[in-house]
């Protein structure tokens, strides 16, 4: 075995880390506070199991994946980073920018590698769309929107924006490459007193680039759609579709004798590599433990938390 990785938290998402690390040959331990759940996980994955994090730390693993609920990310992440231990923290990295900043500072002080589970940055379709934008095929970037809609998973600690939108924010940061200069947001609560179920946030960037993110866990069907509109062409991708095609629409508006005229050529499917994002993410973590983590780093995670916090404040203010 190469690097030995221990997964902390074997719930709905943690089990995917466990399975994927096992497949790539790097799963060495599981920490799960629920003894019964731990036993269930150790059956198909016969590695070292712990109910106490301290016992796992004693084993000296090469890296840890923190896939516990969001409110535990800061205390558990802090404990690992203070000891100089490498960690990939699931999104959202922390529940406040004060905490995410502190985690980045700790990693800097102890030299530990810190990565954040911004999975979609490892999605081959997202990488391909970034290439398309960079190549100039769509012309000047005008507008991006991202919708992440589904029925559940409803959380009781963080609202839908904190739960779903870290992915969309990380994509906007990756595509646009600079922070928004203005953010506006609204939200609505139906199921719980203090937790928003539906939010919409709008972003203005320098150079007249705009974007919005619409997320809801109270929606009849799953939709994870990304649309990028440029001056010469447009791109769409729905990660919840069966074919997961990236569509290029050769469409734009021209001005002819002062009048707007539609220009429409046939659409194209943009071919891309169909690698699994989680496998790519975990391989990157494992392969960079001895080097620098430059992609989906702690700093990226902190930038995302800052946007989450701003949107949260705006939603509460606009209520
Ligand atoms: N990157 C992604 O695409 C993605 C997708 C889904 C969830 N997530 C994130 O993954 C994290 C976990 O989400 P989930 O849906 O798996 O939650 P979950 O509630 O299903 O599972 C959490 C598990 O962690 C265990 N646990 C809690 N505290 C622990 C501790 N201190 N030590 C060890 N085990 C502990 C619980 O017993 C439970 O089994 C969240 O931060 C969530 O936002 C990321």
Tab-separated table of C-alpha atoms and ligand atoms in Angstrom:
chain	number	residue	atom	x	y	z
A	1	UNK	CA	0.000	0.000	0.000
A	2	UNK	CA	1.145	3.546	-0.736
A	3	UNK	CA	-0.172	6.318	1.474
A	4	UNK	CA	-2.363	5.151	4.364
A	5	UNK	CA	-5.544	7.191	4.670
A	6	UNK	CA	-8.105	7.133	7.466
A	7	UNK	CA	-11.704	8.272	6.903
A	8	UNK	CA	-13.420	10.003	9.828
A	9	UNK	CA	-17.224	9.652	9.559
A	10	UNK	CA	-18.770	6.793	7.616
A	11	UNK	CA	-22.235	8.214	6.906
A	12	UNK	CA	-24.014	8.760	3.579
A	13	UNK	CA	-21.074	10.592	1.993
A	14	UNK	CA	-18.187	9.196	4.050
A	15	UNK	CA	-19.007	5.702	2.777
A	16	UNK	CA	-18.173	6.922	-0.758
A	17	UNK	CA	-14.737	8.054	0.426
A	18	UNK	CA	-14.275	4.687	2.112
A	19	UNK	CA	-15.275	2.705	-1.005
A	20	UNK	CA	-13.185	4.859	-3.356
A	21	UNK	CA	-10.061	4.805	-1.169
A	22	UNK	CA	-10.437	1.042	-0.859
A	23	UNK	CA	-10.642	0.755	-4.676
A	24	UNK	CA	-7.492	2.837	-5.207
A	25	UNK	CA	-5.660	0.926	-2.467
A	26	UNK	CA	-5.241	3.677	0.119
A	27	UNK	CA	-7.902	2.918	2.750
A	28	UNK	CA	-6.158	2.086	6.038
A	29	UNK	CA	-8.604	3.128	8.781
A	30	UNK	CA	-12.129	4.270	9.644
A	31	UNK	CA	-13.217	6.389	12.607
A	32	UNK	CA	-16.964	6.229	13.242
A	33	UNK	CA	-18.477	7.170	16.604
A	34	UNK	CA	-21.483	4.934	15.984
A	35	UNK	CA	-20.204	1.430	16.895
A	36	UNK	CA	-22.907	-0.391	14.936
A	37	UNK	CA	-22.240	1.663	11.815
A	38	UNK	CA	-18.506	1.059	12.236
A	39	UNK	CA	-19.049	-2.695	12.307
A	40	UNK	CA	-21.208	-2.512	9.155
A	41	UNK	CA	-18.426	-0.653	7.363
A	42	UNK	CA	-15.609	-2.928	8.522
A	43	UNK	CA	-17.331	-5.991	7.046
A	44	UNK	CA	-16.752	-5.108	3.372
A	45	UNK	CA	-13.670	-3.010	4.164
A	46	UNK	CA	-11.468	-4.931	6.636
A	47	UNK	CA	-9.212	-2.103	7.839
A	48	UNK	CA	-8.453	-0.692	11.302
A	49	UNK	CA	-11.637	0.655	12.938
A	50	UNK	CA	-11.981	3.153	15.769
A	51	UNK	CA	-14.794	4.876	17.651
A	52	UNK	CA	-12.311	7.374	19.153
A	53	UNK	CA	-10.320	9.773	16.972
A	54	UNK	CA	-7.427	9.807	19.487
A	55	UNK	CA	-6.878	6.081	18.964
A	56	UNK	CA	-6.680	6.616	15.201
A	57	UNK	CA	-4.243	9.517	15.635
A	58	UNK	CA	-1.962	7.184	17.641
A	59	UNK	CA	-1.673	4.991	14.531
A	60	UNK	CA	0.019	7.772	12.563
A	61	UNK	CA	-1.878	7.618	9.252
A	62	UNK	CA	-0.484	9.636	6.310
A	63	UNK	CA	-3.720	11.568	5.889
A	64	UNK	CA	-7.291	11.890	7.154
A	65	UNK	CA	-10.571	12.540	5.341
A	66	UNK	CA	-13.011	14.443	7.528
A	67	UNK	CA	-16.513	13.409	6.377
A	68	UNK	CA	-18.428	14.164	9.564
A	69	UNK	CA	-21.308	16.707	9.820
A	70	UNK	CA	-20.313	20.304	9.068
A	71	UNK	CA	-20.454	21.534	12.686
A	72	UNK	CA	-17.626	19.136	13.614
A	73	UNK	CA	-15.276	20.239	10.797
A	74	UNK	CA	-13.671	23.040	12.773
A	75	UNK	CA	-13.040	21.257	16.113
A	76	UNK	CA	-11.879	17.993	14.531
A	77	UNK	CA	-9.935	19.730	11.725
A	78	UNK	CA	-8.211	21.955	14.316
A	79	UNK	CA	-7.207	18.958	16.403
A	80	UNK	CA	-5.599	17.251	13.379
A	81	UNK	CA	-3.897	20.349	11.972
A	82	UNK	CA	-2.476	21.362	15.380
A	83	UNK	CA	-0.666	18.032	15.373
A	84	UNK	CA	0.607	18.675	11.818
A	85	UNK	CA	-1.607	15.919	10.371
A	86	UNK	CA	-2.732	16.113	6.729
A	87	UNK	CA	-6.463	16.424	6.214
A	88	UNK	CA	-9.070	16.722	3.485
A	89	UNK	CA	-12.087	18.397	5.080
A	90	UNK	CA	-15.469	17.909	3.460
A	91	UNK	CA	-17.395	20.957	2.353
A	92	UNK	CA	-18.333	23.316	3.902
A	93	UNK	CA	-14.860	23.597	5.381
A	94	UNK	CA	-16.235	25.320	8.523
A	95	UNK	CA	-19.364	27.155	9.605
A	96	UNK	CA	-17.678	30.574	9.903
A	97	UNK	CA	-14.915	32.384	8.025
A	98	UNK	CA	-13.161	32.986	11.365
A	99	UNK	CA	-12.900	29.214	11.751
A	100	UNK	CA	-11.921	28.493	8.136
A	101	UNK	CA	-9.229	31.204	8.315
A	102	UNK	CA	-7.894	29.672	11.511
A	103	UNK	CA	-7.678	26.230	9.884
A	104	UNK	CA	-5.662	27.695	6.966
A	105	UNK	CA	-3.362	29.480	9.438
A	106	UNK	CA	-2.841	26.294	11.447
A	107	UNK	CA	-1.903	24.324	8.327
A	108	UNK	CA	0.560	27.092	7.434
A	109	UNK	CA	2.105	26.969	10.910
A	110	UNK	CA	2.454	23.200	11.179
A	111	UNK	CA	3.145	22.467	7.490
A	112	UNK	CA	0.195	20.043	7.304
A	113	UNK	CA	-1.505	19.568	3.921
A	114	UNK	CA	-5.043	20.963	3.943
A	115	UNK	CA	-7.525	20.248	1.191
A	116	UNK	CA	-11.309	20.816	0.979
A	117	UNK	CA	-13.822	18.428	-0.623
A	118	UNK	CA	-14.861	20.726	-3.471
A	119	UNK	CA	-15.681	17.658	-5.524
A	120	UNK	CA	-16.843	19.415	-8.670
A	121	UNK	CA	-13.419	20.983	-9.190
A	122	UNK	CA	-12.380	17.402	-9.997
A	123	UNK	CA	-15.341	16.749	-12.288
A	124	UNK	CA	-14.037	16.173	-15.838
A	125	UNK	CA	-17.047	18.041	-17.295
A	126	UNK	CA	-16.314	21.099	-15.145
A	127	UNK	CA	-12.642	20.987	-16.165
A	128	UNK	CA	-13.728	20.733	-19.812
A	129	UNK	CA	-16.107	23.714	-19.525
A	130	UNK	CA	-13.281	25.741	-17.972
A	131	UNK	CA	-11.134	24.834	-21.018
A	132	UNK	CA	-13.956	25.886	-23.369
A	133	UNK	CA	-14.307	29.272	-21.614
A	134	UNK	CA	-10.522	29.762	-21.675
A	135	UNK	CA	-10.256	28.852	-25.368
A	136	UNK	CA	-12.497	31.786	-26.317
A	137	UNK	CA	-15.058	29.519	-28.062
A	138	UNK	CA	-17.994	31.225	-26.307
A	139	UNK	CA	-16.493	34.707	-26.747
A	140	UNK	CA	-16.637	37.098	-23.822
A	141	UNK	CA	-18.089	35.602	-20.652
A	142	UNK	CA	-21.472	37.222	-19.871
A	143	UNK	CA	-23.464	35.139	-17.402
A	144	UNK	CA	-23.260	31.840	-15.482
A	145	UNK	CA	-26.052	30.207	-13.549
A	146	UNK	CA	-26.072	27.083	-11.462
A	147	UNK	CA	-29.095	25.278	-10.021
A	148	UNK	CA	-28.813	22.478	-7.461
A	149	UNK	CA	-32.303	21.214	-6.685
A	150	UNK	CA	-33.581	18.007	-5.104
A	151	UNK	CA	-35.977	16.611	-2.492
A	152	UNK	CA	-33.696	16.351	0.618
A	153	UNK	CA	-31.152	15.796	2.202
A	154	UNK	CA	-32.685	18.339	4.644
A	155	UNK	CA	-30.138	19.387	7.306
A	156	UNK	CA	-30.971	20.711	10.763
A	157	UNK	CA	-27.692	22.551	11.537
A	158	UNK	CA	-26.905	24.381	8.275
A	159	UNK	CA	-29.294	25.846	5.685
A	160	UNK	CA	-29.627	24.743	2.047
A	161	UNK	CA	-27.134	27.343	0.828
A	162	UNK	CA	-24.426	26.084	3.203
A	163	UNK	CA	-25.246	22.506	2.323
A	164	UNK	CA	-25.569	22.650	-1.488
A	165	UNK	CA	-23.987	25.882	-2.724
A	166	UNK	CA	-20.326	25.325	-1.720
A	167	UNK	CA	-20.076	23.341	-4.977
A	168	UNK	CA	-21.568	26.121	-7.086
A	169	UNK	CA	-19.477	28.847	-5.433
A	170	UNK	CA	-16.304	26.833	-5.999
A	171	UNK	CA	-17.252	26.457	-9.692
A	172	UNK	CA	-17.903	30.204	-10.103
A	173	UNK	CA	-14.544	30.963	-8.428
A	174	UNK	CA	-12.824	28.460	-10.738
A	175	UNK	CA	-14.491	29.720	-13.942
A	176	UNK	CA	-14.329	33.458	-13.239
A	177	UNK	CA	-11.065	33.491	-11.271
A	178	UNK	CA	-11.826	36.536	-9.126
A	179	UNK	CA	-14.159	37.394	-6.266
A	180	UNK	CA	-17.582	38.981	-6.802
A	181	UNK	CA	-17.748	42.729	-6.203
A	182	UNK	CA	-21.426	42.609	-5.278
A	183	UNK	CA	-23.652	39.866	-3.855
A	184	UNK	CA	-27.439	39.937	-3.437
A	185	UNK	CA	-29.504	37.118	-1.936
A	186	UNK	CA	-32.971	36.051	-0.808
A	187	UNK	CA	-34.173	32.915	0.919
A	188	UNK	CA	-37.336	31.215	2.204
A	189	UNK	CA	-38.014	28.887	5.180
A	190	UNK	CA	-40.845	26.366	5.273
A	191	UNK	CA	-39.802	23.221	7.147
A	192	UNK	CA	-37.893	24.605	10.165
A	193	UNK	CA	-37.948	27.912	12.070
A	194	UNK	CA	-34.374	28.978	11.417
A	195	UNK	CA	-33.187	26.950	8.422
A	196	UNK	CA	-33.675	28.182	4.823
A	197	UNK	CA	-34.975	25.592	2.355
A	198	UNK	CA	-34.679	27.659	-0.834
A	199	UNK	CA	-32.206	30.427	-1.694
A	200	UNK	CA	-31.234	32.501	-4.670
A	201	UNK	CA	-27.987	34.484	-4.738
A	202	UNK	CA	-26.804	36.861	-7.450
A	203	UNK	CA	-23.181	37.798	-8.060
A	204	UNK	CA	-21.636	40.713	-9.945
A	205	UNK	CA	-18.006	40.457	-11.077
A	206	UNK	CA	-15.653	43.017	-12.596
A	207	UNK	CA	-15.982	43.414	-16.386
A	208	UNK	CA	-19.812	43.098	-16.416
A	209	UNK	CA	-19.762	39.347	-15.678
A	210	UNK	CA	-22.795	38.118	-13.685
A	211	UNK	CA	-23.944	34.851	-12.126
A	212	UNK	CA	-26.662	33.370	-9.962
A	213	UNK	CA	-27.007	30.268	-7.799
A	214	UNK	CA	-30.444	28.776	-7.085
A	215	UNK	CA	-30.548	25.920	-4.530
A	216	UNK	CA	-33.422	24.050	-2.893
A	217	UNK	CA	-33.937	20.758	-1.054
A	218	UNK	CA	-37.716	21.172	-1.371
A	219	UNK	CA	-38.021	20.447	-5.066
A	220	UNK	CA	-39.883	17.666	-6.907
A	221	UNK	CA	-36.946	16.404	-8.989
A	222	UNK	CA	-33.188	16.487	-9.073
A	223	UNK	CA	-31.544	19.114	-11.237
A	224	UNK	CA	-27.884	20.104	-11.185
A	225	UNK	CA	-27.719	22.391	-14.147
A	226	UNK	CA	-24.960	24.769	-15.129
A	227	UNK	CA	-25.383	27.260	-17.970
A	228	UNK	CA	-22.627	29.526	-19.267
A	229	UNK	CA	-23.557	32.332	-21.647
A	230	UNK	CA	-20.948	34.152	-23.731
A	231	UNK	CA	-20.973	36.733	-26.503
A	232	UNK	CA	-20.469	34.095	-29.241
A	233	UNK	CA	-21.851	30.851	-27.796
A	234	UNK	CA	-23.346	29.121	-24.782
A	235	UNK	CA	-22.733	25.902	-22.842
A	236	UNK	CA	-25.006	23.780	-20.653
A	237	UNK	CA	-24.329	20.748	-18.464
A	238	UNK	CA	-26.768	18.857	-16.230
A	239	UNK	CA	-24.940	16.523	-13.863
A	240	UNK	CA	-28.244	14.890	-12.921
A	241	UNK	CA	-29.055	13.928	-16.535
A	242	UNK	CA	-28.504	10.365	-17.754
A	243	UNK	CA	-26.111	11.220	-20.575
A	244	UNK	CA	-24.257	13.999	-18.676
A	245	UNK	CA	-23.500	15.654	-22.016
A	246	UNK	CA	-21.896	19.053	-22.265
A	247	UNK	CA	-23.889	20.895	-24.931
A	248	UNK	CA	-22.410	23.729	-26.912
A	249	UNK	CA	-25.029	26.069	-28.412
A	250	UNK	CA	-23.609	27.972	-31.318
A	251	UNK	CA	-25.991	30.868	-30.644
A	252	UNK	CA	-25.671	34.560	-30.061
A	253	UNK	CA	-27.228	37.909	-30.843
A	254	UNK	CA	-25.746	40.117	-33.559
A	255	UNK	CA	-26.646	43.734	-34.194
A	256	UNK	CA	-27.613	44.344	-37.816
A	257	UNK	CA	-28.449	47.936	-38.770
A	258	UNK	CA	-29.142	48.718	-35.121
A	259	UNK	CA	-31.459	45.717	-34.656
A	260	UNK	CA	-30.810	42.582	-32.543
A	261	UNK	CA	-30.729	39.479	-34.773
A	262	UNK	CA	-30.577	35.871	-33.558
A	263	UNK	CA	-27.687	33.832	-34.945
A	264	UNK	CA	-28.250	30.086	-34.549
A	265	UNK	CA	-26.033	27.281	-35.852
A	266	UNK	CA	-26.514	23.573	-34.978
A	267	UNK	CA	-25.647	22.557	-31.390
A	268	UNK	CA	-22.641	20.324	-30.654
A	269	UNK	CA	-21.897	17.771	-27.951
A	270	UNK	CA	-18.522	18.479	-26.391
A	271	UNK	CA	-16.705	15.229	-25.701
A	272	UNK	CA	-14.927	14.828	-22.392
A	273	UNK	CA	-13.272	12.130	-20.324
A	274	UNK	CA	-15.841	10.387	-18.024
A	275	UNK	CA	-13.580	9.815	-14.961
A	276	UNK	CA	-15.230	9.675	-11.502
A	277	UNK	CA	-14.789	13.025	-9.681
A	278	UNK	CA	-14.319	11.438	-6.237
A	279	UNK	CA	-11.621	9.095	-7.525
A	280	UNK	CA	-9.845	12.075	-9.120
A	281	UNK	CA	-10.172	14.123	-5.905
A	282	UNK	CA	-8.794	11.372	-3.683
A	283	UNK	CA	-5.943	10.533	-6.058
A	284	UNK	CA	-4.986	14.216	-6.056
A	285	UNK	CA	-4.988	14.282	-2.231
A	286	UNK	CA	-2.926	11.090	-1.937
A	287	UNK	CA	-0.455	12.094	-4.665
A	288	UNK	CA	0.098	15.579	-3.249
A	289	UNK	CA	0.644	14.694	0.401
A	290	UNK	CA	4.391	15.044	-0.128
A	291	UNK	CA	4.010	18.173	-2.238
A	292	UNK	CA	1.766	21.224	-2.190
A	293	UNK	CA	-2.029	21.132	-2.380
A	294	UNK	CA	-2.762	23.900	-4.884
A	295	UNK	CA	-6.180	22.854	-6.129
A	296	UNK	CA	-9.197	22.788	-3.773
A	297	UNK	CA	-6.785	23.980	-1.080
A	298	UNK	CA	-7.684	25.304	2.357
A	299	UNK	CA	-7.462	28.815	0.898
A	300	UNK	CA	-10.087	27.936	-1.739
A	301	UNK	CA	-12.291	26.476	1.014
A	302	UNK	CA	-11.922	29.658	3.062
A	303	UNK	CA	-12.933	31.851	0.073
A	304	UNK	CA	-16.052	29.700	-0.342
A	305	UNK	CA	-16.932	30.025	3.371
A	306	UNK	CA	-16.593	33.826	3.100
A	307	UNK	CA	-19.240	33.838	0.323
A	308	UNK	CA	-21.478	31.464	2.309
A	309	UNK	CA	-21.285	33.797	5.282
A	310	UNK	CA	-22.021	36.918	3.205
A	311	UNK	CA	-25.053	35.266	1.593
A	312	UNK	CA	-26.282	34.118	5.013
A	313	UNK	CA	-26.094	37.691	6.349
A	314	UNK	CA	-27.891	39.083	3.280
A	315	UNK	CA	-30.669	36.514	3.443
A	316	UNK	CA	-31.302	37.225	7.130
A	317	UNK	CA	-31.276	40.981	6.463
A	318	UNK	CA	-33.661	40.697	3.491
A	319	UNK	CA	-36.183	38.583	5.368
B	1	LIG	N1	-18.461	16.609	-1.490
B	1	LIG	C1	-19.703	16.236	-1.668
B	1	LIG	O1	-20.196	16.134	-2.803
B	1	LIG	C2	-20.549	15.927	-0.481
B	1	LIG	C3	-21.775	15.250	-0.638
B	1	LIG	C4	-22.544	14.967	0.487
B	1	LIG	C5	-22.096	15.368	1.739
B	1	LIG	N2	-20.909	16.040	1.850
B	1	LIG	C6	-20.419	16.484	3.159
B	1	LIG	O2	-19.953	15.350	3.881
B	1	LIG	C7	-20.149	15.568	5.288
B	1	LIG	C8	-20.920	14.384	5.869
B	1	LIG	O3	-22.183	14.337	5.285
B	1	LIG	P1	-23.082	13.015	5.362
B	1	LIG	O4	-24.263	13.282	4.500
B	1	LIG	O5	-22.252	11.811	5.111
B	1	LIG	O6	-23.518	13.038	6.910
B	1	LIG	P2	-24.121	11.819	7.751
B	1	LIG	O7	-24.842	12.452	8.869
B	1	LIG	O8	-24.834	10.856	6.845
B	1	LIG	O9	-22.846	11.029	8.288
B	1	LIG	C9	-21.952	11.537	9.254
B	1	LIG	C10	-21.318	10.342	9.963
B	1	LIG	O10	-20.273	10.844	10.801
B	1	LIG	C11	-20.362	10.156	12.066
B	1	LIG	N3	-19.738	11.057	13.043
B	1	LIG	C12	-20.248	12.193	13.574
B	1	LIG	N4	-19.335	12.806	14.357
B	1	LIG	C13	-18.223	12.040	14.298
B	1	LIG	C14	-16.933	12.156	14.878
B	1	LIG	N5	-16.606	13.187	15.656
B	1	LIG	N6	-16.020	11.190	14.598
B	1	LIG	C15	-16.340	10.140	13.804
B	1	LIG	N7	-17.555	9.972	13.239
B	1	LIG	C16	-18.473	10.916	13.478
B	1	LIG	C17	-21.829	9.903	12.278
B	1	LIG	O11	-22.039	8.844	13.174
B	1	LIG	C18	-22.299	9.562	10.864
B	1	LIG	O12	-22.190	8.196	10.575
B	1	LIG	C19	-20.890	16.909	5.402
B	1	LIG	O13	-19.956	17.930	5.655
B	1	LIG	C20	-21.492	17.115	4.033
B	1	LIG	O14	-21.673	18.482	3.696
B	1	LIG	C21	-20.130	16.289	0.775
